[in-house]
Structure formats: structure tokens, C-alpha cells
Short mmCIF file of C-alpha atoms in Angstrom, two decimals:
data_model
loop_
_atom_site.label_atom_id
_atom_site.label_comp_id
_atom_site.label_asym_id
_atom_site.label_seq_id
_atom_site.Cartn_x
_atom_site.Cartn_y
_atom_site.Cartn_z
CA MET A 3 43.15 -5.96 -149.46
CA SER A 4 43.81 -3.05 -147.14
CA LEU A 5 42.99 -3.13 -143.45
CA CYS A 6 40.14 -0.61 -143.84
CA GLY A 7 38.63 -2.68 -146.64
CA PHE A 8 38.80 -5.81 -144.51
CA PHE A 9 36.91 -4.14 -141.63
CA PHE A 10 34.32 -2.68 -144.00
CA THR A 11 33.68 -6.08 -145.59
CA SER A 12 33.40 -7.73 -142.15
CA LEU A 13 30.91 -5.06 -141.07
CA LEU A 14 28.74 -5.74 -144.12
CA ILE A 15 28.80 -9.48 -143.50
CA PHE A 16 27.94 -9.02 -139.80
CA SER A 17 25.09 -6.62 -140.59
CA ALA A 18 23.63 -8.99 -143.13
CA HIS A 19 23.90 -11.88 -140.68
CA PHE A 20 22.25 -9.80 -137.92
CA LEU A 21 19.36 -8.84 -140.16
CA GLN A 22 19.03 -12.45 -141.26
CA THR A 23 19.11 -13.61 -137.62
CA CYS A 24 16.41 -11.48 -136.00
CA ALA A 25 14.70 -9.60 -138.79
CA GLY A 26 14.19 -12.32 -141.34
CA GLY A 27 10.59 -11.37 -141.77
CA ALA A 28 11.65 -7.89 -142.84
CA LEU A 29 13.97 -9.26 -145.54
CA ASP A 30 11.54 -11.82 -146.89
CA PRO A 31 7.98 -11.29 -145.57
CA GLU A 32 6.58 -13.82 -148.03
CA ASN A 33 8.67 -16.68 -146.67
CA PRO A 34 6.24 -18.97 -144.73
CA GLY A 35 9.04 -20.18 -142.46
CA TYR A 36 9.13 -17.00 -140.39
CA PRO A 37 6.84 -16.79 -137.33
CA GLN A 38 5.02 -13.70 -136.07
CA LEU A 39 5.37 -12.20 -132.59
CA VAL A 40 2.30 -10.35 -131.31
CA GLN A 41 1.21 -8.94 -127.96
CA VAL A 42 -1.97 -10.59 -126.68
CA SER A 43 -2.31 -9.09 -123.19
CA SER A 44 -1.16 -6.03 -121.32
CA ASP A 45 -3.12 -5.50 -118.14
CA VAL A 46 -2.56 -5.62 -114.41
CA SER A 47 -4.23 -9.02 -113.88
CA SER A 48 -2.43 -11.11 -116.53
CA GLY A 49 0.64 -8.93 -117.07
CA LEU A 50 2.54 -8.67 -120.35
CA VAL A 51 2.02 -11.70 -122.65
CA LEU A 52 3.68 -12.15 -126.08
CA ARG A 53 2.55 -14.87 -128.50
CA CYS A 54 4.85 -16.47 -131.07
CA LEU A 55 2.66 -17.63 -134.01
CA ALA A 56 3.89 -20.15 -136.54
CA PRO A 57 2.79 -19.56 -140.16
CA GLN A 58 -0.43 -21.18 -141.29
CA GLY A 59 0.03 -24.88 -141.87
CA HIS A 60 3.22 -25.01 -139.77
CA SER A 61 3.85 -26.13 -136.18
CA GLY A 62 6.73 -26.55 -133.81
CA ARG A 63 7.70 -28.16 -130.55
CA VAL A 64 10.29 -25.68 -129.31
CA PHE A 65 9.52 -21.94 -129.26
CA GLU A 66 12.13 -19.37 -128.24
CA LEU A 67 11.77 -15.72 -127.30
CA TYR A 68 14.76 -13.40 -127.74
CA HIS A 69 15.36 -10.05 -126.10
CA VAL A 70 17.27 -8.26 -128.89
CA ARG A 71 19.74 -11.13 -129.59
CA THR A 72 19.70 -12.84 -126.17
CA LEU A 73 17.54 -15.90 -125.50
CA LYS A 74 14.98 -14.78 -122.93
CA LEU A 75 12.44 -17.64 -122.60
CA LEU A 76 11.98 -21.12 -124.05
CA VAL A 77 8.81 -23.25 -124.24
CA GLN A 78 8.89 -26.91 -125.26
CA PHE A 79 5.90 -29.14 -126.12
CA ASP A 80 5.56 -32.89 -126.57
CA THR A 81 3.63 -32.46 -129.81
CA GLY A 82 3.63 -29.82 -132.49
CA ARG A 83 1.89 -26.54 -131.63
CA SER A 84 0.98 -23.59 -133.81
CA TYR A 85 1.85 -20.98 -131.18
CA ALA A 86 3.36 -20.43 -127.73
CA ASP A 87 2.74 -17.68 -125.15
CA PHE A 88 5.50 -15.97 -123.19
CA GLN A 89 4.66 -14.04 -120.01
CA LEU A 90 7.10 -11.28 -119.10
CA ASN A 91 7.77 -9.66 -115.77
CA THR A 92 6.20 -6.22 -116.00
CA SER A 93 8.27 -4.88 -113.10
CA THR A 94 11.53 -5.32 -115.06
CA SER A 95 10.25 -4.64 -118.58
CA ASP A 96 11.05 -1.37 -120.31
CA SER A 97 9.04 0.44 -122.96
CA GLU A 98 12.18 0.51 -125.14
CA ASP A 99 12.71 -3.28 -125.08
CA ILE A 100 12.35 -5.18 -128.37
CA TYR A 101 11.73 -8.90 -128.81
CA CYS A 102 11.68 -11.51 -131.58
CA CYS A 103 10.97 -15.24 -131.64
CA ARG A 104 11.36 -18.42 -133.64
CA TYR A 105 10.18 -22.06 -133.51
CA ASP A 106 12.30 -25.19 -133.98
CA HIS A 107 14.85 -24.28 -136.67
CA SER A 108 12.83 -21.59 -138.42
CA GLY A 109 13.89 -18.06 -139.14
CA PHE A 110 13.35 -15.22 -136.69
CA SER A 111 10.27 -13.02 -136.54
CA LYS A 112 10.21 -9.26 -136.87
CA TYR A 113 11.07 -7.21 -133.82
CA THR A 114 8.17 -6.28 -131.56
CA ARG A 115 8.17 -3.49 -129.00
CA PRO A 116 5.49 -4.45 -126.41
CA THR A 117 3.34 -1.94 -124.58
CA PRO A 118 3.67 -2.32 -120.78
CA PRO A 119 0.45 -2.47 -118.75
CA PRO A 120 -0.69 0.77 -117.13
CA SER A 121 0.21 1.22 -113.49
CA PRO A 122 -2.80 0.85 -111.18
CA ASN A 123 -4.09 3.96 -109.46
CA THR A 124 -3.85 3.44 -105.73
CA PRO A 125 -6.47 5.49 -103.90
CA PRO A 126 -4.94 7.90 -101.40
CA ALA A 127 -5.33 7.52 -97.67
CA PRO A 128 -8.66 8.66 -96.20
CA PRO A 129 -8.83 11.91 -94.22
CA GLN A 130 -9.57 12.23 -90.51
CA LEU A 131 -12.79 13.94 -89.47
CA SER A 132 -13.07 15.55 -86.05
CA VAL A 133 -15.96 17.44 -84.46
CA ILE A 134 -16.29 20.17 -81.82
CA PRO A 135 -17.54 19.44 -79.19
CA PRO A 136 -15.58 16.15 -79.21
CA ASP A 137 -18.43 14.07 -77.75
CA GLY A 138 -20.78 15.20 -80.53
CA TYR A 139 -23.59 16.24 -78.16
CA VAL A 140 -25.02 19.73 -78.84
CA ARG A 141 -28.17 21.59 -77.96
CA PRO A 142 -30.57 22.96 -80.53
CA GLY A 143 -29.41 26.35 -81.79
CA GLN A 144 -25.70 25.70 -81.30
CA VAL A 145 -23.06 25.61 -84.07
CA VAL A 146 -21.11 22.42 -84.75
CA GLU A 147 -17.59 22.65 -86.19
CA PHE A 148 -16.00 19.93 -88.30
CA ARG A 149 -12.39 19.57 -89.49
CA CYS A 150 -11.44 17.28 -92.40
CA GLN A 151 -7.68 16.62 -92.10
CA ALA A 152 -6.01 15.30 -95.29
CA PRO A 153 -2.60 13.52 -95.36
CA PRO A 154 0.30 15.99 -95.35
CA THR A 155 1.78 14.53 -98.57
CA LEU A 156 -1.16 15.70 -100.71
CA ALA A 157 -2.52 19.13 -101.62
CA PRO A 158 -6.30 18.76 -102.07
CA VAL A 159 -8.17 21.33 -104.11
CA SER A 160 -11.42 21.01 -102.17
CA PHE A 161 -13.11 19.20 -99.28
CA VAL A 162 -16.58 17.70 -98.99
CA LEU A 163 -18.59 17.18 -95.79
CA GLN A 164 -21.26 14.53 -96.26
CA LYS A 165 -24.35 13.52 -94.27
CA GLN A 166 -26.19 10.76 -96.10
CA GLN A 167 -27.01 12.33 -99.49
CA ASN A 168 -26.38 15.93 -98.41
CA MET A 169 -22.94 17.37 -99.27
CA ILE A 170 -21.19 20.63 -98.39
CA HIS A 171 -18.23 21.67 -100.60
CA SER A 172 -15.45 23.95 -99.40
CA GLN A 173 -11.84 24.78 -100.22
CA ASN A 174 -11.21 25.01 -96.49
CA PRO A 175 -10.93 21.81 -94.42
CA GLN A 176 -13.02 23.42 -91.66
CA PHE A 177 -16.82 23.38 -91.77
CA LYS A 178 -19.41 25.07 -89.58
CA VAL A 179 -22.93 23.68 -89.41
CA GLY A 180 -25.69 25.53 -87.54
CA PRO A 181 -27.56 26.68 -85.79
CA VAL A 182 -28.52 23.02 -85.63
CA GLY A 183 -31.85 21.41 -85.04
CA VAL A 184 -32.85 17.89 -84.15
CA ALA A 185 -32.84 16.95 -87.85
CA ASP A 186 -29.14 17.85 -88.11
CA GLY A 187 -28.16 15.02 -85.84
CA GLY A 188 -26.72 11.82 -87.30
CA MET A 189 -23.61 10.44 -88.95
CA TYR A 190 -21.14 12.67 -90.81
CA SER A 191 -18.11 11.82 -92.96
CA CYS A 192 -15.80 13.72 -95.32
CA PHE A 193 -13.47 13.24 -98.28
CA TYR A 194 -11.15 15.46 -100.33
CA ILE A 195 -10.67 16.02 -104.05
CA PHE A 196 -7.31 16.43 -105.82
CA ASN A 197 -6.02 16.68 -109.36
CA LEU A 198 -4.03 14.04 -111.25
CA SER A 199 -2.67 13.92 -114.77
CA GLU A 200 -5.56 11.59 -115.66
CA GLY A 201 -8.11 14.01 -114.18
CA VAL A 202 -9.88 14.75 -110.92
CA GLN A 203 -9.95 12.04 -108.27
CA LYS A 204 -11.55 11.86 -104.84
CA SER A 205 -10.26 10.07 -101.76
CA VAL A 206 -11.82 7.35 -99.67
CA PRO A 207 -14.35 8.71 -97.12
CA SER A 208 -13.21 9.22 -93.56
CA ALA A 209 -14.42 7.29 -90.56
CA PRO A 210 -17.85 8.59 -89.49
CA VAL A 211 -18.56 10.76 -86.48
CA TYR A 212 -21.91 11.05 -84.72
CA VAL A 213 -23.70 14.25 -83.78
CA ASN A 214 -26.56 14.11 -81.30
CA VAL A 215 -28.75 17.20 -81.07
CA GLY A 216 -31.01 17.97 -78.11
CA VAL A 217 -30.69 14.85 -75.96
CA LYS A 218 -27.66 13.23 -74.35
CA LEU A 219 -28.32 9.65 -73.34
CA PRO A 220 -26.41 8.40 -70.31
CA ALA A 221 -24.07 5.48 -70.78
CA PRO A 222 -25.45 2.02 -69.97
CA GLN A 223 -23.95 -0.53 -67.58
CA LEU A 224 -22.68 -3.92 -68.76
CA SER A 225 -22.26 -6.89 -66.41
CA GLN A 226 -21.93 -10.68 -66.57
CA ARG A 227 -24.21 -13.14 -64.85
CA ALA A 228 -23.29 -16.47 -63.30
CA GLU A 229 -24.46 -18.46 -66.33
CA GLY A 230 -22.17 -16.42 -68.59
CA ALA A 231 -24.78 -14.09 -70.15
CA LEU A 232 -23.99 -10.39 -70.61
CA VAL A 233 -26.59 -7.94 -69.28
CA CYS A 234 -26.82 -4.37 -70.59
CA ILE A 235 -28.83 -1.91 -68.45
CA GLY A 236 -29.89 1.36 -70.08
CA SER A 237 -31.62 4.45 -68.72
CA PRO A 238 -35.05 3.86 -67.11
CA SER A 239 -36.25 7.02 -68.88
CA TYR A 240 -36.00 5.28 -72.27
CA PRO A 241 -37.70 1.87 -72.16
CA GLY A 242 -38.01 -0.21 -75.31
CA ALA A 243 -34.63 0.92 -76.70
CA TYR A 244 -32.46 -1.02 -79.13
CA PHE A 245 -29.32 -2.43 -77.52
CA SER A 246 -26.05 -3.33 -79.30
CA LEU A 247 -23.11 -5.37 -78.03
CA PHE A 248 -19.61 -4.44 -79.26
CA GLN A 249 -16.22 -6.00 -78.83
CA GLN A 250 -13.89 -3.26 -77.64
CA GLY A 251 -12.22 -1.46 -80.53
CA SER A 252 -14.80 -2.58 -83.13
CA SER A 253 -17.35 -0.23 -84.70
CA SER A 254 -19.67 -3.04 -85.83
CA PRO A 255 -21.95 -4.69 -83.25
CA ILE A 256 -21.71 -8.44 -82.82
CA ALA A 257 -25.27 -8.67 -81.48
CA THR A 258 -28.38 -6.43 -81.32
CA GLN A 259 -31.56 -6.84 -79.32
CA HIS A 260 -34.78 -4.86 -78.85
CA ALA A 261 -35.89 -4.42 -75.26
CA PRO A 262 -39.58 -4.84 -74.40
CA LYS A 263 -41.65 -1.65 -74.33
CA ILE A 264 -41.62 -1.46 -70.55
CA GLU A 265 -38.06 -2.72 -70.04
CA HIS A 266 -34.71 -0.92 -70.22
CA THR A 267 -32.57 -4.04 -69.85
CA VAL A 268 -31.57 -6.77 -72.29
CA GLN A 269 -29.56 -9.96 -71.92
CA PHE A 270 -27.07 -11.21 -74.52
CA THR A 271 -26.73 -14.97 -74.17
CA ALA A 272 -23.30 -16.58 -74.36
CA SER A 273 -22.48 -17.84 -77.84
CA GLY A 274 -19.52 -18.96 -79.94
CA GLN A 275 -18.90 -15.32 -80.90
CA HIS A 276 -17.98 -14.45 -77.33
CA SER A 277 -14.42 -15.42 -76.47
CA GLU A 278 -13.00 -15.71 -72.99
CA GLY A 279 -10.68 -12.88 -71.96
CA SER A 280 -12.05 -10.41 -74.55
CA MET A 281 -13.44 -7.03 -73.54
CA TYR A 282 -16.99 -6.00 -74.44
CA GLN A 283 -19.08 -2.81 -74.38
CA CYS A 284 -22.77 -2.11 -75.01
CA GLN A 285 -24.84 0.81 -76.28
CA TYR A 286 -28.54 1.62 -76.64
CA SER A 287 -30.32 3.74 -79.24
CA VAL A 288 -33.61 5.60 -79.01
CA LEU A 289 -35.80 6.94 -81.83
CA LEU A 290 -36.76 10.54 -81.00
CA GLY A 291 -38.97 11.95 -83.68
CA LYS A 292 -37.37 10.96 -86.97
CA ASN A 293 -33.79 10.68 -85.68
CA TRP A 294 -31.97 7.95 -83.83
CA ILE A 295 -30.08 9.06 -80.73
CA HIS A 296 -27.21 6.85 -79.61
CA SER A 297 -25.92 6.61 -76.07
CA GLU A 298 -22.30 6.49 -75.08
CA LEU A 299 -20.59 3.14 -74.86
CA SER A 300 -20.54 1.42 -71.50
CA SER A 301 -17.37 0.78 -69.56
CA PRO A 302 -15.62 -2.31 -70.95
CA ILE A 303 -15.69 -5.58 -69.03
CA VAL A 304 -13.66 -8.76 -69.47
CA LEU A 305 -15.66 -11.89 -70.29
CA GLN A 306 -15.06 -14.48 -67.59
CA CYS A 307 -15.29 -18.21 -68.32
CA VAL A 308 -18.14 -20.01 -66.54
CA THR A 309 -18.44 -23.77 -66.03
CA GLY A 310 -20.97 -25.26 -68.42
CA SER A 311 -21.24 -22.13 -70.55
CA PRO A 312 -21.00 -22.70 -74.33
CA SER A 313 -18.68 -19.71 -74.63
CA CYS A 314 -15.97 -21.40 -72.62
CA SER A 315 -14.33 -24.79 -72.96
CA SER A 316 -13.72 -25.25 -69.23
CA SER A 317 -14.27 -23.44 -65.95
CA SER A 318 -12.03 -20.48 -65.31
CA THR A 319 -12.92 -17.29 -63.49
CA ASP A 320 -9.48 -15.67 -63.34
CA ASN A 321 -8.84 -15.34 -67.10
CA HIS A 322 -6.61 -18.38 -67.23
CA PRO A 323 -6.56 -20.15 -70.61
CA PRO A 324 -8.72 -23.30 -70.70
CA HIS A 325 -7.01 -26.64 -70.35
CA THR A 326 -7.52 -28.73 -73.46
CA GLY A 327 -6.18 -31.99 -72.01
CA SER A 328 -3.69 -32.46 -74.80
CA MET A 329 0.01 -32.89 -74.22
CA ASP A 330 2.03 -29.69 -74.14
CA LEU A 331 4.81 -30.81 -76.47
CA PRO A 332 7.14 -27.80 -75.96
CA LEU A 333 6.89 -28.21 -72.18
CA VAL A 334 7.67 -31.94 -72.41
CA CYS A 335 10.64 -31.34 -74.70
CA GLY A 336 11.96 -28.64 -72.39
CA SER A 337 11.64 -30.89 -69.34
CA VAL A 338 13.43 -33.78 -71.09
CA SER A 339 16.20 -31.45 -72.24
CA ALA A 340 16.65 -30.10 -68.72
CA ALA A 341 16.78 -33.64 -67.28
CA LEU A 342 19.36 -34.75 -69.84
CA LEU A 343 21.46 -31.67 -69.15
CA PHE A 344 21.31 -32.28 -65.40
CA LEU A 345 22.26 -35.96 -65.89
CA MET A 346 25.20 -34.94 -68.09
CA VAL A 347 26.42 -32.51 -65.42
CA LEU A 348 26.20 -35.27 -62.78
CA ILE A 349 28.17 -37.68 -65.00
CA ILE A 350 30.89 -35.10 -65.66
CA LEU A 351 31.04 -34.22 -61.95
CA ALA A 352 31.31 -37.90 -60.94
CA PHE A 353 34.04 -38.51 -63.48
CA GLY A 354 35.97 -35.49 -62.21
CA ILE A 355 35.62 -36.59 -58.56
CA ARG A 356 36.76 -40.14 -59.42
CA LYS A 357 39.76 -38.83 -61.33
CA TYR A 358 40.66 -36.47 -58.50
CA ALA A 359 40.38 -39.28 -55.93
CA LYS A 360 42.58 -41.59 -58.04
CA THR A 361 45.20 -38.87 -58.45
CA ALA A 362 45.17 -38.13 -54.71
CA ALA A 363 45.56 -41.85 -53.89
CA ASN A 364 48.54 -42.13 -56.24
CA LYS A 365 50.16 -39.09 -54.68
CA ARG A 366 49.56 -40.45 -51.15
CA ARG A 367 51.06 -43.84 -52.11
CA GLN A 368 54.11 -42.14 -53.64
CA ARG A 369 54.54 -39.95 -50.56
CA GLU A 370 54.43 -43.02 -48.25
CA GLN A 371 57.07 -44.78 -50.35
CA GLU A 372 59.31 -41.73 -50.22
CA GLN A 373 58.96 -41.58 -46.40
CA PHE A 374 59.77 -45.31 -46.15
CA TRP A 375 63.00 -45.00 -48.13
CA GLN A 376 64.01 -41.88 -46.20
CA GLN A 377 63.73 -43.83 -42.95
CA VAL A 378 65.69 -46.70 -44.48
CA HIS A 379 68.52 -44.44 -45.63
CA PHE A 380 68.55 -42.61 -42.31
CA ARG A 381 69.30 -45.83 -40.36
CA ASP A 382 72.03 -46.92 -42.77
CA HIS A 383 75.66 -46.44 -41.14
CA ILE A 384 79.22 -47.53 -41.63
CA VAL A 385 80.72 -50.08 -39.10
CA ASP A 386 83.95 -49.12 -37.34
CA LEU A 387 86.51 -51.84 -38.30
CA THR A 388 89.41 -50.59 -36.06
CA LEU A 389 91.97 -53.36 -35.41
CA GLN A 390 92.64 -54.29 -31.78
CA ARG A 391 95.43 -56.39 -30.36
CA VAL A 392 94.41 -59.76 -29.13
CA SER A 393 96.72 -61.87 -27.05
CA THR A 394 96.88 -65.45 -28.23
CA GLY A 395 99.46 -66.73 -25.63
CA SER A 396 102.04 -65.85 -22.99
CA LYS A 397 105.57 -64.75 -23.58
CA GLU A 398 106.87 -67.79 -21.85
CA GLU A 399 105.43 -69.99 -24.36
CA GLY A 400 107.12 -67.94 -27.02
CA LEU A 401 103.94 -67.10 -28.80
CA THR A 402 103.46 -63.87 -30.61
CA SER A 403 100.43 -61.61 -30.44
CA VAL A 404 98.25 -61.27 -33.55
CA LEU A 405 96.17 -58.24 -34.55
CA GLU A 406 92.61 -59.22 -35.49
CA PRO A 407 89.64 -57.08 -36.20
CA ILE A 408 86.92 -56.98 -33.65
CA TYR A 409 83.37 -56.65 -35.02
CA GLU A 410 80.80 -55.14 -32.77
CA SER A 411 78.01 -56.14 -35.12
CA PRO A 412 77.42 -58.49 -37.99
CA VAL A 413 79.05 -57.77 -41.32
CA SER A 414 75.87 -56.23 -42.64
CA THR A 415 75.80 -52.46 -42.26
CA PHE A 416 72.01 -52.51 -41.83
CA THR A 417 70.41 -52.79 -38.52
CA ARG A 418 67.00 -54.23 -38.09
CA PRO A 419 64.68 -52.71 -40.68
CA PRO A 420 62.05 -50.43 -39.37
CA GLY A 421 58.85 -52.06 -38.58
CA TYR A 422 60.45 -55.36 -37.57
#
């Protein structure tokens, strides 16, 4: 057989084996041993789910899902099951991916190309609505200007200014309303409309702005009493107003109260909603005709903690956090660590001083020994042993003279040792 024939035969065998491996259902659809792979879910909540179904009357304990020819997922049961579900990661799945499955030692199912779930439509950012004059207070007969500013990344096709159920459409983000009357006062918001491939979509409404026509209510005053209550004092010209208490930065009131018909002051009692150290503001509203007129917010004040007040756990008038009585574990650990470090430094310092003192004592002892031996060697000398003539008799007696050494000191060359 030639080389080309060998490769051609191998290619035919490999192709037949490949078709038999992961397309067995296509070769023999009547064979009950082949499972079926179907898609049972494709949405944002549950994701992409493929189900491997065993033929009717068959079951298996081990189900396998293959991506092309690579084992992707495996599910194993204690008892025989007629199907198994495989959940795929939709973020990594591709619309061109194909899958097949099998159970136990059965043949492979037909290839299935799942449909990925549609991507959710995220609403765009809301616009910003501004009004001129900025405080929103105008007199009857004046013109109020609004500007609906959309995000710079989008190109809206139109803008809508809304007051309750009334809407004004424009292709320009600027709106002019007027001359205004008392009925034109109230809350305004806006949104924009843009085109998508799926169709027309509108944005989330902007934050509201208030327009007061005819009357400008002065701002109230907010103070705290000794028992911890917050007192809001409005204008004496508008008794019986509705008062609202706000936490600074919040647009929703945490408490509302209606003043008596002859009073322009209300008191908000301390409660669990009021937290020490937070800043609060108040506002009052008056019904003039058929429209509500809102005052400006008061200057913010800091809630002080009062002894015995339910809003505070302990007495504190300088915004210090209340003492709970429990052990401050980080502080204790830090103190113990600092004490151990200081003790370690003292031990190391004492060891160094002791070692230095021992070394100095050894050096001093060695120096004293060296001085002692220097003094000893300094007093060491050689004795003069010069011979002198000593007469042992007279000439008449016929005796001869003999030379004998004369020692001026004992034989030892050492004198008395120092210190003795």
C-alpha cells in the first residue's frame, strides 16, 4: 500500500470513529441506547441549562456533557436517573459552541448548539434637572426656565418635562414655563428618550425640583431641648402648618407633625430613629389655595446626647461616643503588646550592661596582672660577683692568700618582692 493510500484509509477510519463517538444518534436514530440533549432554559435568572435525556425505559447513574469532544461536566447519582441537567456559564459560552452527552456506557447524543440568554437591558443614568432661579421661588407672571441635562455618552432624540400627569415634549433640553400662576407651582422632573436596536426607550426620571409661585416662606429654626427633644419653629404668619424633620442629606422626612391651628411650633420627641452625632434639619409646609408651599430647610444642628434620653445610651454633651462598659479588646491587646515590648527591651539592655561590666572587669584584672609583672621584672637585677683578695694569714707563718668571692647579697637575684 502506498503512503497516500495509508493516510486516506486512516482518515476514513478516524472520521467514522468520530461520527460514531459524538454523532451516534445521526448514524442510527432508531437505536434506543443513544440519549438526547435538549436546552431547557435560557434566561437571565437561571442561565443556560442543557438536559441529557436517556431513552424511554433506560436510566443511568453517570451523565457526561462534552464540548465538541472534550468532557465539560459530569453528574453522578446514587441511583439510576432518566435525565441530568447541566448548567453552563453564560459569560464564557459562545453561540457557535456545540455540545453532546451520554450516560454510563451508552452512545453519544446528537450535537446541540444552545441559544445563549439575551443580555439584560440596563436602564441609562437619569438626567439632572436644574431650574432658574435656583431657589425655585418666582412671582406670578414670571417665566421659569428648566434644563434637563443628559449623560454625555448618550444622544437623546427628545426630552420630556413632567409635572404630575402633565408632560411637555421638546427636542431641546431647555424648557420655558410661563408666565406662571399659583397653579404652576409644585414638583417637576424630566427624562429623555433615545433609540435602540430593539426600539425606543426612555431613561429613569431625574431628581425632582420644587417651584414655589407667589409666596416665599422663611426658613424655620431647629433647636434641641434639655430632655433631648427637637423643636422646630416656623413663621408666626403661618400657624397650623405641617412640619417635617429630615436627616441632613436625605430627601425623605423621618418624622412629620401637624401644628395646632394657633401654633407655629412643633416638638419632635427623641426616639430610636434619632442617633447621637447626626445632623438634622426641619421644614414646614402651608396649603395656599390648592397648592402646597414648602419653606426652605432650617440650618442643620448636631443631635447632642442627653442623660436619660431614649435616643442616647449614656450622657454625653460633647459628641463623644457613649461608653458601653464592655472591654475594648484592641486597646487591651495593644497595651499588652507595648508592655511586652518594653519588658523585652529592658531584658536586652540588662543583658548588655551585665556583659559589658563582665568584660570591663576582665580587662581591669588583666591590666592589674600586667602591671604586677612589670614591677616584678623591673626590680630583677644581676649580682656583681667580682673576686676580691682575702688574707688568710701573715707571711711569717708562710701562709698564702686565697681569692674568694664576696657576696653583697644572698645568692638569689631577687630582692624583697613588692608589697612585702
